[in-house]
mmCIF file of C-alpha atoms in Angstrom:
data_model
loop_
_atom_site.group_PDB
_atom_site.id
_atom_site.type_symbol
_atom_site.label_atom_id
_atom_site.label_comp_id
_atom_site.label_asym_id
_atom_site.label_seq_id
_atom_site.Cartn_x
_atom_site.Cartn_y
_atom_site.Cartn_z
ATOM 1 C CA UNK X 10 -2.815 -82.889 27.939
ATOM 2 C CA UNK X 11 -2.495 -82.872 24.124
ATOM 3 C CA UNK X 12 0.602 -83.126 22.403
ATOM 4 C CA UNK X 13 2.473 -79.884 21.514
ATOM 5 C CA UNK X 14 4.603 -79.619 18.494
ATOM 6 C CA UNK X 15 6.129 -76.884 17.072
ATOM 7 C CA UNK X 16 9.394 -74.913 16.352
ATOM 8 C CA UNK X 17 10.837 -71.357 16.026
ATOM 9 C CA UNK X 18 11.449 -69.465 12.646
ATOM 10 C CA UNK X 19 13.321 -66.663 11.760
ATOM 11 C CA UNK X 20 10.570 -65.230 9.681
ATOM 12 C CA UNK X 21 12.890 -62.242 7.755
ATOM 13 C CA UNK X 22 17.170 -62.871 8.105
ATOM 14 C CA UNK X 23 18.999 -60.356 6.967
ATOM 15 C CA UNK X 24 21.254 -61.766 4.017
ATOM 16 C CA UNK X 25 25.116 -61.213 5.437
ATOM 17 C CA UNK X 26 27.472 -63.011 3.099
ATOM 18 C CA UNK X 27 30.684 -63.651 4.846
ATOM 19 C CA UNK X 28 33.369 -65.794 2.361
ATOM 20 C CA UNK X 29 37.183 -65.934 1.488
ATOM 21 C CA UNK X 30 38.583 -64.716 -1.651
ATOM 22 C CA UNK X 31 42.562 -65.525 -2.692
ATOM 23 C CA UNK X 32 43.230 -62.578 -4.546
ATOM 24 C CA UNK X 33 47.169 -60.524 -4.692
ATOM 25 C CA UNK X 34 46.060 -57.010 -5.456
ATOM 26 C CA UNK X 35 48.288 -54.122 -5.713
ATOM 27 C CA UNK X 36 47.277 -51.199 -2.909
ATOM 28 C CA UNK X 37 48.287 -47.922 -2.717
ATOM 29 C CA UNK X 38 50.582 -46.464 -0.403
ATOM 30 C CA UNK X 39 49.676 -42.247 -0.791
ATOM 31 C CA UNK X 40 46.551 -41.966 0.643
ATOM 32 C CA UNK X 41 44.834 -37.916 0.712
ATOM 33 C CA UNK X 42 43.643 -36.240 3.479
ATOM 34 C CA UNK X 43 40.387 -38.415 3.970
ATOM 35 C CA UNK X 44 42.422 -41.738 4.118
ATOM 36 C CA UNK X 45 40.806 -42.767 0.978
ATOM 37 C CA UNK X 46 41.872 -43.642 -2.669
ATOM 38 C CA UNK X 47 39.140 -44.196 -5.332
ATOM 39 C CA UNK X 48 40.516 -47.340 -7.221
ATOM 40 C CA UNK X 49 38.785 -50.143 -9.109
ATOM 41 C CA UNK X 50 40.357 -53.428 -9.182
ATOM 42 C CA UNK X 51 38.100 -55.585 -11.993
ATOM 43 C CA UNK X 52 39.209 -58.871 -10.708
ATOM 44 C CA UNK X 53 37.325 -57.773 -7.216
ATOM 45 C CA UNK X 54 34.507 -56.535 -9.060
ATOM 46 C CA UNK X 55 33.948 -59.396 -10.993
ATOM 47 C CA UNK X 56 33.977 -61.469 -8.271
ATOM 48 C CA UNK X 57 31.718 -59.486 -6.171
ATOM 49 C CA UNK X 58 29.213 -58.931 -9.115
ATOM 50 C CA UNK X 59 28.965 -62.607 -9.193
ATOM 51 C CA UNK X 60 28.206 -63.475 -5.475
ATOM 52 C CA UNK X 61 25.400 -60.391 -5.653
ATOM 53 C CA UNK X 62 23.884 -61.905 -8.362
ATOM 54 C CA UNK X 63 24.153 -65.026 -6.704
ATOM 55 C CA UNK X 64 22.552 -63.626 -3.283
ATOM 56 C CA UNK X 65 19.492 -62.357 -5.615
ATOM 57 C CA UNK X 66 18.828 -65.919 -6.776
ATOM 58 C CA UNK X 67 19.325 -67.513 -2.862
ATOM 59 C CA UNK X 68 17.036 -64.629 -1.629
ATOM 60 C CA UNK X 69 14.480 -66.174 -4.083
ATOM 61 C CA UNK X 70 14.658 -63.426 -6.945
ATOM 62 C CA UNK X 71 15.769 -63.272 -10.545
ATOM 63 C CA UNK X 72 19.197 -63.586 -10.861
ATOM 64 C CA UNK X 73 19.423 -59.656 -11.187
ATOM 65 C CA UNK X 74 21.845 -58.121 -13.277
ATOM 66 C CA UNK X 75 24.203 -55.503 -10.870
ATOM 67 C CA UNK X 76 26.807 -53.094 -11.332
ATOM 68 C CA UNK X 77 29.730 -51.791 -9.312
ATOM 69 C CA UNK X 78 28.521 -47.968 -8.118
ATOM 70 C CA UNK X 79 31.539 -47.171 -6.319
ATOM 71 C CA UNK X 80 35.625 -48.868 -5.394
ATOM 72 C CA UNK X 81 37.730 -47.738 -2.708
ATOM 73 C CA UNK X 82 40.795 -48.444 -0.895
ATOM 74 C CA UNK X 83 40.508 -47.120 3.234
ATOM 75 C CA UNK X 84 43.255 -46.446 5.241
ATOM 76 C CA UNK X 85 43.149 -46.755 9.050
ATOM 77 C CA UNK X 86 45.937 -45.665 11.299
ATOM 78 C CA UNK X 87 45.982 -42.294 13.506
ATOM 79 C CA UNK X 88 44.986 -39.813 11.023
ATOM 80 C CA UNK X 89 41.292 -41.822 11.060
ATOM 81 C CA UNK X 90 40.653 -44.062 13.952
ATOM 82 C CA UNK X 91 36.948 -44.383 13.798
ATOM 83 C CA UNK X 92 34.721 -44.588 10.922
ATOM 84 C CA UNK X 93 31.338 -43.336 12.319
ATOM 85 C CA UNK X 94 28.129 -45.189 12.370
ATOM 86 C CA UNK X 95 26.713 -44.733 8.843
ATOM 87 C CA UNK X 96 24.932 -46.229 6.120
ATOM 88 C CA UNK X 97 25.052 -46.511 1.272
ATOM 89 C CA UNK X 98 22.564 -44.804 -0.389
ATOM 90 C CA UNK X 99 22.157 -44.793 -3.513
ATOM 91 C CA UNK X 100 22.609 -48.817 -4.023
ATOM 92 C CA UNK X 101 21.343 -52.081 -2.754
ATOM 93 C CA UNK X 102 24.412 -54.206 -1.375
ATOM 94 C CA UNK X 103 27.411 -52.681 0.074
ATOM 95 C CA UNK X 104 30.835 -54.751 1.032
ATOM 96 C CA UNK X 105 34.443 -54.883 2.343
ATOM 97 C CA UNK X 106 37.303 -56.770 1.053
ATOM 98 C CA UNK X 107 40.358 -57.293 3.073
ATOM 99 C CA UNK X 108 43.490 -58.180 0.931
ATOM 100 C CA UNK X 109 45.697 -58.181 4.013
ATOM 101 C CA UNK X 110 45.099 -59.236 7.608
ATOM 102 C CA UNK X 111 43.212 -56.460 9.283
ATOM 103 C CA UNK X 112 44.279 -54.171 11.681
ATOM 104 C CA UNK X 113 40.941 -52.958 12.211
ATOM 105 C CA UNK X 114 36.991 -54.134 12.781
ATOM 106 C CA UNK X 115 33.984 -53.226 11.663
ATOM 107 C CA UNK X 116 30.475 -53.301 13.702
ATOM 108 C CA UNK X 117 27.025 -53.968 12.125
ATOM 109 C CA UNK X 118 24.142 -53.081 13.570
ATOM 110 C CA UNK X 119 20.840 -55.129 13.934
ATOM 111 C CA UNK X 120 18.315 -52.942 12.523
ATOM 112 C CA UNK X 121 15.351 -54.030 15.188
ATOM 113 C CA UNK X 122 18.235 -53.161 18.017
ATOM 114 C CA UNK X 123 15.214 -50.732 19.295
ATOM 115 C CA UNK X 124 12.944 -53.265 20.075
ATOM 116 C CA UNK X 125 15.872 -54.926 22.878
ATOM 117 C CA UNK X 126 14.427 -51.888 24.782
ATOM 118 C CA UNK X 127 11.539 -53.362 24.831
ATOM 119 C CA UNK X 128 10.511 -55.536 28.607
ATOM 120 C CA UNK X 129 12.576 -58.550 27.356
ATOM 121 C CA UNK X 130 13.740 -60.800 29.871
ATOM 122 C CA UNK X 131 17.540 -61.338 30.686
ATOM 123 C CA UNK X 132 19.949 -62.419 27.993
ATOM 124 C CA UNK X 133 21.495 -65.836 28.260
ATOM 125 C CA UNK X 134 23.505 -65.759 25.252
ATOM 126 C CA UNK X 135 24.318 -64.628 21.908
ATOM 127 C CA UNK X 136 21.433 -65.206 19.532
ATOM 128 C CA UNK X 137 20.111 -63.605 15.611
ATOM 129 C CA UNK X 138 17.384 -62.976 17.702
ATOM 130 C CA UNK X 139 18.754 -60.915 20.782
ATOM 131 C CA UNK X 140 22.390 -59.412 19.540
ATOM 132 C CA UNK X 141 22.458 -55.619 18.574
ATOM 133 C CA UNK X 142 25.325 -55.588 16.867
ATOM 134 C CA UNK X 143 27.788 -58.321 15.493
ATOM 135 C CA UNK X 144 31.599 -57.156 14.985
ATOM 136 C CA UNK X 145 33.709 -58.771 12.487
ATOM 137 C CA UNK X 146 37.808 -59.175 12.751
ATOM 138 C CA UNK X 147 38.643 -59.936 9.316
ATOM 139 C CA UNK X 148 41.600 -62.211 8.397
ATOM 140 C CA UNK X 149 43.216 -61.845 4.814
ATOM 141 C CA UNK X 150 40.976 -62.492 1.858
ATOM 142 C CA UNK X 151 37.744 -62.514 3.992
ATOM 143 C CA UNK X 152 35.174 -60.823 1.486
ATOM 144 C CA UNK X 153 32.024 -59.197 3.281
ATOM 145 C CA UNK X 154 28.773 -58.181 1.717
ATOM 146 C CA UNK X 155 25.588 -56.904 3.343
ATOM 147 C CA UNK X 156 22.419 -54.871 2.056
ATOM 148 C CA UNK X 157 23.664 -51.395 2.325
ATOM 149 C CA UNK X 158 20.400 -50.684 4.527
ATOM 150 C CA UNK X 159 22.364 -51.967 7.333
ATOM 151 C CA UNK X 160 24.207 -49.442 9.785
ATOM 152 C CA UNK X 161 28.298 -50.328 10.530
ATOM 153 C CA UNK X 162 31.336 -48.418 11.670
ATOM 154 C CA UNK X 163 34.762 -49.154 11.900
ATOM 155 C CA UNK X 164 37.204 -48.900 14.582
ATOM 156 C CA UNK X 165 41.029 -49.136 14.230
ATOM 157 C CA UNK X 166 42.738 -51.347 16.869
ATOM 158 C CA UNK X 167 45.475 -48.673 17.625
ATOM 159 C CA UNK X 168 48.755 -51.013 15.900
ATOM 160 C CA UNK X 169 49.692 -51.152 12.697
ATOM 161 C CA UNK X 170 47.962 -49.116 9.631
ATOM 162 C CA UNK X 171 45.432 -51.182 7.816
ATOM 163 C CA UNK X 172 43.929 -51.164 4.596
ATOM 164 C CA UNK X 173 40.140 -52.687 3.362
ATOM 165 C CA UNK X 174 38.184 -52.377 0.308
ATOM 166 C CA UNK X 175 35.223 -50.958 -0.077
ATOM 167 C CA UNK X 176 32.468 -51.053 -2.929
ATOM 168 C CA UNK X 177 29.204 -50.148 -3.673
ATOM 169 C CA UNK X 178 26.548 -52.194 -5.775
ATOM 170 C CA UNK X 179 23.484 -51.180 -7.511
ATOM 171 C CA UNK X 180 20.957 -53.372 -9.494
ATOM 172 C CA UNK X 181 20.585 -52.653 -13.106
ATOM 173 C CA UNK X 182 17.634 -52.543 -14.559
ATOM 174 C CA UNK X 183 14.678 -54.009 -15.415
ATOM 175 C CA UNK X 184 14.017 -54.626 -11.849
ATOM 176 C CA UNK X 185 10.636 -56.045 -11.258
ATOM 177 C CA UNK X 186 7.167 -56.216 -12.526
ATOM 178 C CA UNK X 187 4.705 -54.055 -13.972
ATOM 179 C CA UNK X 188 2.177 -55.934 -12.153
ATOM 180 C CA UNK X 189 3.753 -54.881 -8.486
ATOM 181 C CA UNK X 190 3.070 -50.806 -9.498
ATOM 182 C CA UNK X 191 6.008 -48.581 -10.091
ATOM 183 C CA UNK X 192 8.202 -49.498 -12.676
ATOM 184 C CA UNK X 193 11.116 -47.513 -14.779
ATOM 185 C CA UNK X 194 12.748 -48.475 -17.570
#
């Protein structure tokens, strides 16, 4: 019998950045009826602008320029338990930023979930290749980004109110080449 070599590649990861970020930020303590307050913090946004552009370059791209579409500060306690399953349009990397210990988790789901109902045999374990979700407990200054193409909700954990940030980030353009077809300017 001939030697058999060989190994197993994830052939197309989905970019999650996961990091921590020591930052004292000011929240807000009125929230409206929706449990969220539009507020930018620049310190955030710079350092989020610079980890996108950053992910660009380690996904093999130019390092893209990007701007901040959207800040807010979310509130979870009674009056919103449960953020429902949902997704960003309108931009190409979305994120949460927790300035305090969180009282609350969030849930991503693995776009290619579907295919788990495929005939696949028993699951042994966690894997990348066999999870349909992954939930994240964030600790204080635990900074989260992830293509905004990627379905998550939130749950609160029923204790103590807790607060997140959330942003949105688009590219800017030029993004890239006339040679690939459709291009704007």
């Amino acid at each position: 019998m001939s030697e058999v070599r060989g190994q197993l590649t994830g052939a197309f990861p989905i970019p999650i950045w996961t990091g921590h970020v020591e930052l004292e930020l000011e929240l807000p303590t009125e929230f409206g009826e929706n449990n969220v307050v539009r507020k930018e913090y620049p310190e955030l946004k710079d350092v989020v602008l610079n980890i996108t552009q950053d992910i660009c370059e380690e996904l093999g791209f130019v390092r893209q320029e990007v701007k901040l579409n959207d800040m807010w500060v979310n509130l979870y306690d009674e009056n919103r338990l449960h953020l429902a399953h949902h997704y960003h349009q309108n931009c190409a990397f979305t994120g949460t930023y927790y300035p305090e210990d969180a009282n609350h988790n969030i849930t991503i789901s693995n776009p290619s979930a579907a295919l788990f109902q495929a005939h696949y045999p028993q699951r042994l374990g966690d894997s990348g290749y066999n999870q349909e979700s992954i939930t994240l407990n964030a600790n204080k200054g635990q900074l989260v980004i992830l293509p905004s193409y990627l379905g998550h909700e939130v749950w609160w954990n029923g204790k103590a109110p807790s607060k997140s940030i959330s942003f949105d980030i688009a590219y800017q353009l030029p993004i890239g080449d006339k040679e690939y077809g459709s291009y704007s300017e």
